[in-house]
PDB file of C-alpha atoms in Angstrom:
ATOM      1  CA  MET J   1       2.480  15.879  35.667  1.00 33.00           C
ATOM      2  CA  ALA J   2       2.474  12.775  33.439  1.00 43.00           C
ATOM      3  CA  THR J   3       4.259  13.039  30.118  1.00 55.00           C
ATOM      4  CA  THR J   4       3.117  11.556  26.825  1.00 62.00           C
ATOM      5  CA  ILE J   5       4.974   8.399  25.828  1.00 64.00           C
ATOM      6  CA  ASP J   6       6.501   8.507  22.363  1.00 76.00           C
ATOM      7  CA  PHE J   7       5.672   4.919  21.419  1.00 77.00           C
ATOM      8  CA  ILE J   8       7.065   5.152  17.885  1.00 79.00           C
ATOM      9  CA  GLY J   9      10.298   6.701  19.127  1.00 81.00           C
ATOM     10  CA  GLU J  10      10.617   4.034  21.834  1.00 78.00           C
ATOM     11  CA  ILE J  11       9.919   1.219  19.348  1.00 81.00           C
ATOM     12  CA  HIS J  12      12.705   2.473  17.076  1.00 81.00           C
ATOM     13  CA  LYS J  13      15.116   2.529  20.022  1.00 80.00           C
ATOM     14  CA  LEU J  14      14.280  -1.140  20.683  1.00 77.00           C
ATOM     15  CA  ILE J  15      14.503  -2.208  17.049  1.00 79.00           C
ATOM     16  CA  ALA J  16      17.785  -0.449  16.144  1.00 81.00           C
ATOM     17  CA  PRO J  17      20.187  -2.497  18.359  1.00 79.00           C
ATOM     18  CA  TYR J  18      18.511  -5.728  17.248  1.00 75.00           C
ATOM     19  CA  GLN J  19      18.857  -4.822  13.561  1.00 77.00           C
ATOM     20  CA  GLU J  20      22.505  -3.826  14.058  1.00 79.00           C
ATOM     21  CA  GLN J  21      23.255  -7.101  15.847  1.00 74.00           C
ATOM     22  CA  ALA J  22      21.431  -9.195  13.219  1.00 73.00           C
ATOM     23  CA  ALA J  23      23.376  -7.480  10.409  1.00 77.00           C
ATOM     24  CA  ARG J  24      26.677  -7.977  12.249  1.00 76.00           C
ATOM     25  CA  HIS J  25      25.976 -11.681  12.849  1.00 70.00           C
ATOM     26  CA  GLN J  26      24.904 -12.195   9.248  1.00 74.00           C
ATOM     27  CA  ALA J  27      28.108 -10.544   8.036  1.00 75.00           C
ATOM     28  CA  VAL J  28      30.133 -13.036  10.118  1.00 69.00           C
ATOM     29  CA  LEU J  29      28.164 -16.019   8.783  1.00 71.00           C
ATOM     30  CA  ASP J  30      28.414 -14.763   5.199  1.00 75.00           C
ATOM     31  CA  ARG J  31      32.198 -15.149   5.316  1.00 72.00           C
ATOM     32  CA  TYR J  32      31.770 -18.936   5.442  1.00 70.00           C
ATOM     33  CA  TYR J  33      29.780 -19.115   2.200  1.00 76.00           C
ATOM     34  CA  ASP J  34      30.691 -18.444  -1.397  1.00 78.00           C
ATOM     35  CA  SER J  35      28.757 -16.095  -3.687  1.00 81.00           C
ATOM     36  CA  ASN J  36      26.264 -18.894  -4.450  1.00 84.00           C
ATOM     37  CA  GLY J  37      25.521 -19.466  -0.756  1.00 77.00           C
ATOM     38  CA  VAL J  38      27.510 -22.726  -0.637  1.00 77.00           C
ATOM     39  CA  TRP J  39      29.419 -23.602   2.564  1.00 68.00           C
ATOM     40  CA  ILE J  40      33.225 -23.294   2.243  1.00 71.00           C
ATOM     41  CA  PRO J  41      34.747 -25.890   4.622  1.00 62.00           C
ATOM     42  CA  SER J  42      38.320 -24.744   3.935  1.00 61.00           C
ATOM     43  CA  LYS J  43      37.649 -21.104   4.786  1.00 57.00           C
ATOM     44  CA  TYR J  44      40.186 -19.565   7.169  1.00 53.00           C
ATOM     45  CA  THR J  45      39.454 -17.177  10.018  1.00 53.00           C
ATOM     46  CA  ASP J  46      41.003 -13.728  10.326  1.00 53.00           C
ATOM     47  CA  ARG J  47      43.621 -15.247  12.659  1.00 55.00           C
ATOM     48  CA  GLY J  48      44.677 -17.819  10.050  1.00 53.00           C
ATOM     49  CA  GLU J  49      42.921 -20.729  11.769  1.00 58.00           C
ATOM     50  CA  GLN J  50      41.049 -23.190   9.635  1.00 57.00           C
ATOM     51  CA  VAL J  51      37.314 -23.207  10.346  1.00 54.00           C
ATOM     52  CA  PRO J  52      36.391 -26.622  11.795  1.00 53.00           C
ATOM     53  CA  TYR J  53      33.987 -28.802   9.838  1.00 50.00           C
ATOM     54  CA  GLU J  54      31.938 -29.013  13.044  1.00 49.00           C
ATOM     55  CA  TYR J  55      30.892 -25.398  12.518  1.00 52.00           C
ATOM     56  CA  GLU J  56      28.235 -26.443  10.023  1.00 52.00           C
ATOM     57  CA  ASP J  57      26.958 -29.170  12.358  1.00 53.00           C
ATOM     58  CA  TYR J  58      26.864 -26.719  15.238  1.00 49.00           C
ATOM     59  CA  LYS J  59      25.010 -24.162  13.145  1.00 55.00           C
ATOM     60  CA  GLU J  60      22.387 -26.717  12.091  1.00 55.00           C
ATOM     61  CA  ASP J  61      22.023 -28.255  15.552  1.00 51.00           C
ATOM     62  CA  LEU J  62      21.244 -25.064  17.433  1.00 46.00           C
ATOM     63  CA  ASP J  63      19.152 -25.602  20.494  1.00 48.00           C
ATOM     64  CA  ALA J  64      15.509 -25.833  19.347  1.00 53.00           C
ATOM     65  CA  GLU J  65      14.222 -23.486  22.018  1.00 50.00           C
ATOM     66  CA  ALA J  66      16.801 -20.815  21.196  1.00 52.00           C
ATOM     67  CA  TYR J  67      16.064 -21.213  17.493  1.00 64.00           C
ATOM     68  CA  ASP J  68      12.320 -20.827  18.075  1.00 65.00           C
ATOM     69  CA  ALA J  69      12.930 -17.821  20.322  1.00 62.00           C
ATOM     70  CA  ARG J  70      15.051 -16.187  17.622  1.00 72.00           C
ATOM     71  CA  ASN J  71      12.345 -16.801  15.015  1.00 74.00           C
ATOM     72  CA  MET J  72       9.745 -15.360  17.350  1.00 73.00           C
ATOM     73  CA  LEU J  73      11.953 -12.317  17.970  1.00 79.00           C
ATOM     74  CA  ASP J  74      12.433 -11.889  14.212  1.00 82.00           C
ATOM     75  CA  GLU J  75       8.655 -11.927  13.796  1.00 79.00           C
ATOM     76  CA  VAL J  76       8.104  -9.448  16.639  1.00 80.00           C
ATOM     77  CA  MET J  77      10.772  -7.077  15.339  1.00 80.00           C
ATOM     78  CA  GLY J  78       9.382  -7.301  11.807  1.00 81.00           C
ATOM     79  CA  ARG J  79       5.868  -6.520  13.041  1.00 80.00           C
ATOM     80  CA  LEU J  80       7.095  -3.615  15.194  1.00 80.00           C
ATOM     81  CA  ARG J  81       8.925  -2.126  12.229  1.00 78.00           C
ATOM     82  CA  GLU J  82       5.812  -2.592  10.097  1.00 77.00           C
ATOM     83  CA  LEU J  83       3.687  -0.790  12.699  1.00 74.00           C
ATOM     84  CA  ALA J  84       6.147   2.032  13.319  1.00 75.00           C
ATOM     85  CA  GLY J  85       7.453   2.396   9.773  1.00 77.00           C
ATOM     86  CA  PRO J  86      11.137   3.081   9.148  1.00 80.00           C
ATOM     87  CA  PRO J  87      12.775   5.880  11.155  1.00 83.00           C
ATOM     88  CA  VAL J  88      12.324   9.373   9.739  1.00 87.00           C
ATOM     89  CA  ALA J  89      15.097  11.968   9.751  1.00 88.00           C
ATOM     90  CA  GLY J  90      14.822  14.953  12.064  1.00 93.00           C
ATOM     91  CA  GLN J  91      13.222  15.401  15.442  1.00 94.00           C
ATOM     92  CA  VAL J  92       9.616  15.168  16.580  1.00 94.00           C
ATOM     93  CA  PHE J  93       7.394  18.259  16.358  1.00 95.00           C
ATOM     94  CA  THR J  94       3.801  18.950  17.346  1.00 94.00           C
ATOM     95  CA  LEU J  95       1.995  21.312  14.995  1.00 95.00           C
ATOM     96  CA  SER J  96      -1.254  22.887  16.109  1.00 94.00           C
ATOM     97  CA  VAL J  97      -3.705  23.699  13.319  1.00 94.00           C
ATOM     98  CA  ALA J  98      -7.178  25.161  13.798  1.00 92.00           C
ATOM     99  CA  GLY J  99      -9.884  24.256  11.299  1.00 89.00           C
ATOM    100  CA  THR J 100     -13.378  25.551  10.638  1.00 87.00           C
ATOM    101  CA  GLU J 101     -14.582  24.361  14.060  1.00 86.00           C
ATOM    102  CA  ARG J 102     -12.480  27.066  15.713  1.00 86.00           C
ATOM    103  CA  HIS J 103     -15.325  29.472  14.876  1.00 83.00           C
ATOM    104  CA  ASP J 104     -17.520  27.399  17.235  1.00 86.00           C
ATOM    105  CA  GLY J 105     -14.881  27.397  19.969  1.00 86.00           C
ATOM    106  CA  GLU J 106     -13.456  23.936  19.214  1.00 88.00           C
ATOM    107  CA  ALA J 107      -9.831  23.173  20.066  1.00 89.00           C
ATOM    108  CA  PRO J 108      -7.241  22.972  17.289  1.00 92.00           C
ATOM    109  CA  TYR J 109      -6.018  19.694  15.841  1.00 93.00           C
ATOM    110  CA  LEU J 110      -2.557  18.471  16.787  1.00 94.00           C
ATOM    111  CA  PHE J 111      -0.349  16.793  14.180  1.00 96.00           C
ATOM    112  CA  VAL J 112       2.949  15.073  14.964  1.00 95.00           C
ATOM    113  CA  VAL J 113       5.676  14.819  12.296  1.00 95.00           C
ATOM    114  CA  ASN J 114       9.463  14.825  12.126  1.00 95.00           C
ATOM    115  CA  GLY J 115      11.488  17.707  10.751  1.00 95.00           C
ATOM    116  CA  GLU J 116      14.785  19.544  11.029  1.00 95.00           C
ATOM    117  CA  ASP J 117      13.061  22.568  12.575  1.00 94.00           C
ATOM    118  CA  ILE J 118       9.471  23.724  13.010  1.00 93.00           C
ATOM    119  CA  GLY J 119       9.332  25.295   9.538  1.00 93.00           C
ATOM    120  CA  ASP J 120      10.606  22.091   7.939  1.00 95.00           C
ATOM    121  CA  ALA J 121       8.091  20.059   9.981  1.00 95.00           C
ATOM    122  CA  ARG J 122       5.270  22.268   8.687  1.00 94.00           C
ATOM    123  CA  ARG J 123       6.433  21.872   5.077  1.00 95.00           C
ATOM    124  CA  ARG J 124       6.558  18.107   5.507  1.00 95.00           C
ATOM    125  CA  LEU J 125       3.123  18.032   7.129  1.00 96.00           C
ATOM    126  CA  GLU J 126       1.622  19.884   4.182  1.00 94.00           C
ATOM    127  CA  THR J 127       2.769  17.098   1.790  1.00 94.00           C
ATOM    128  CA  LEU J 128       1.105  14.241   3.674  1.00 95.00           C
ATOM    129  CA  PRO J 129      -2.121  12.754   2.238  1.00 94.00           C
ATOM    130  CA  PHE J 130      -3.875  12.564   5.629  1.00 94.00           C
ATOM    131  CA  PHE J 131      -3.280  16.260   6.280  1.00 95.00           C
ATOM    132  CA  ARG J 132      -4.303  17.234   2.734  1.00 93.00           C
ATOM    133  CA  GLU J 133      -7.572  15.298   3.117  1.00 93.00           C
ATOM    134  CA  TRP J 134      -8.176  17.004   6.446  1.00 93.00           C
ATOM    135  CA  CYS J 135      -7.559  20.403   4.801  1.00 91.00           C
ATOM    136  CA  GLU J 136     -10.104  19.627   2.078  1.00 88.00           C
ATOM    137  CA  GLU J 137     -12.678  19.019   4.812  1.00 88.00           C
ATOM    138  CA  GLN J 138     -11.963  22.508   6.187  1.00 87.00           C
ATOM    139  CA  GLN J 139     -13.549  24.356   3.269  1.00 80.00           C
ATOM    140  CA  SER J 140     -16.473  26.657   3.730  1.00 70.00           C
ATOM    141  CA  TRP J 141     -19.912  25.249   2.880  1.00 68.00           C
ATOM    142  CA  ASP J 142     -20.773  28.570   1.290  1.00 72.00           C
ATOM    143  CA  GLU J 143     -17.590  28.727  -0.830  1.00 73.00           C
ATOM    144  CA  PRO J 144     -16.601  25.189  -1.837  1.00 68.00           C
ATOM    145  CA  ASP J 145     -13.935  26.471  -4.254  1.00 74.00           C
ATOM    146  CA  ALA J 146     -12.229  28.691  -1.663  1.00 78.00           C
ATOM    147  CA  ASP J 147      -8.968  27.769   0.063  1.00 83.00           C
ATOM    148  CA  PRO J 148      -9.332  25.616   3.184  1.00 84.00           C
ATOM    149  CA  ASP J 149     -10.225  27.651   6.276  1.00 85.00           C
ATOM    150  CA  ILE J 150      -7.262  26.653   8.460  1.00 88.00           C
ATOM    151  CA  GLU J 151      -4.821  28.493  10.663  1.00 88.00           C
ATOM    152  CA  PHE J 152      -1.409  27.297  11.879  1.00 90.00           C
ATOM    153  CA  LEU J 153      -1.197  28.438  15.478  1.00 89.00           C
ATOM    154  CA  ASP J 154       1.561  30.290  17.288  1.00 74.00           C
ATOM    155  CA  GLU J 155       4.828  28.382  17.007  1.00 67.00           C
ATOM    156  CA  ALA J 156       6.076  29.383  20.426  1.00 62.00           C
ATOM    157  CA  ARG J 157       2.933  28.505  22.385  1.00 67.00           C
ATOM    158  CA  ASP J 158       0.874  25.956  20.451  1.00 85.00           C
ATOM    159  CA  SER J 159       3.351  24.308  18.051  1.00 90.00           C
ATOM    160  CA  HIS J 160       6.598  23.035  19.539  1.00 92.00           C
ATOM    161  CA  PRO J 161       9.328  20.383  19.516  1.00 93.00           C
ATOM    162  CA  GLY J 162       8.296  17.059  21.038  1.00 91.00           C
ATOM    163  CA  LEU J 163       4.956  15.366  21.539  1.00 89.00           C
ATOM    164  CA  PRO J 164       1.820  16.984  22.967  1.00 89.00           C
ATOM    165  CA  VAL J 165       1.776  16.896  26.761  1.00 82.00           C
ATOM    166  CA  ALA J 166      -1.770  15.527  26.881  1.00 80.00           C
ATOM    167  CA  GLY J 167      -4.835  14.890  24.776  1.00 83.00           C
ATOM    168  CA  ALA J 168      -5.481  13.332  21.393  1.00 88.00           C
ATOM    169  CA  TYR J 169      -3.237  13.968  18.419  1.00 91.00           C
ATOM    170  CA  ASN J 170      -2.629  12.658  14.904  1.00 93.00           C
ATOM    171  CA  ASP J 171       0.771  10.958  14.720  1.00 92.00           C
ATOM    172  CA  LEU J 172       1.679  11.079  11.025  1.00 93.00           C
ATOM    173  CA  ARG J 173       5.254   9.837  11.334  1.00 92.00           C
ATOM    174  CA  ARG J 174       4.390   6.395   9.972  1.00 88.00           C
ATOM    175  CA  GLU J 175       2.767   7.925   6.879  1.00 91.00           C
ATOM    176  CA  GLN J 176       5.760  10.229   6.572  1.00 92.00           C
ATOM    177  CA  ALA J 177       8.122   7.238   6.813  1.00 88.00           C
ATOM    178  CA  VAL J 178       6.257   5.129   4.252  1.00 86.00           C
ATOM    179  CA  LEU J 179       6.242   8.004   1.745  1.00 89.00           C
ATOM    180  CA  ALA J 180       9.954   8.699   2.307  1.00 83.00           C
ATOM    181  CA  GLU J 181      10.751   5.012   1.795  1.00 82.00           C
ATOM    182  CA  ALA J 182       8.674   4.944  -1.415  1.00 82.00           C
ATOM    183  CA  GLU J 183      10.505   8.024  -2.712  1.00 76.00           C
ATOM    184  CA  ASN J 184      13.846   6.311  -2.004  1.00 71.00           C
ATOM    185  CA  VAL J 185      12.737   3.200  -3.908  1.00 69.00           C
ATOM    186  CA  VAL J 186      11.619   5.298  -6.891  1.00 71.00           C
ATOM    187  CA  ALA J 187      14.897   7.258  -6.866  1.00 70.00           C
ATOM    188  CA  ASP J 188      16.892   4.017  -6.675  1.00 70.00           C
ATOM    189  CA  LEU J 189      14.962   2.493  -9.589  1.00 72.00           C
ATOM    190  CA  ALA J 190      15.359   5.686 -11.637  1.00 74.00           C
ATOM    191  CA  ALA J 191      19.114   5.632 -11.025  1.00 75.00           C
ATOM    192  CA  ARG J 192      19.309   2.066 -12.391  1.00 74.00           C
ATOM    193  CA  LEU J 193      17.463   2.836 -15.616  1.00 75.00           C
ATOM    194  CA  PRO J 194      19.710   3.258 -18.631  1.00 74.00           C
ATOM    195  CA  GLU J 195      19.938   6.772 -19.966  1.00 72.00           C
ATOM    196  CA  GLN J 196      17.887   7.320 -23.072  1.00 66.00           C
ATOM    197  CA  GLU J 197      19.453   9.033 -25.981  1.00 65.00           C
ATOM    198  CA  GLY J 198      17.336  11.843 -27.247  1.00 56.00           C
TER     199      GLY J 198
END
């Protein structure tokens, strides 16, 4: 039986080594520049050898094809990260939720998110705008002010770790990642604000 490919998970596996290598290479290059980004020709290596002046010439005269390939790879990796979003903590879970159409015999909706366990995944799902919009659409026509008519299905049978084996599903990990990244930015900005005396 064919298994579902976790494209987002696979993309992150491809991006991670590239990002680690790029950061490592940049850290090496940064040692040859001062805090203003100016080349330091008298800089010494870790072994006490003076860095040759030719280093700068070599760096600037990189093979054009290799340089273009690196730029293309940078662009591809940037686009892949944009499409996949940053990695989200936890493991992948499929959550099966039946809406109003279950009364007509329709299959439940499948949502994919990351979480520490299935309960955590459900809590995270419930905070996502896409899922909240979907819930609002699951209200009764007769009682528009009632709670959404949804049902989380059996965790052992219908909701489980990993991706769905087959069929359509809503992969919300990118939305989850973007929101987590935004929260981190807000927290970082808040930490930099001076404390107000009250």
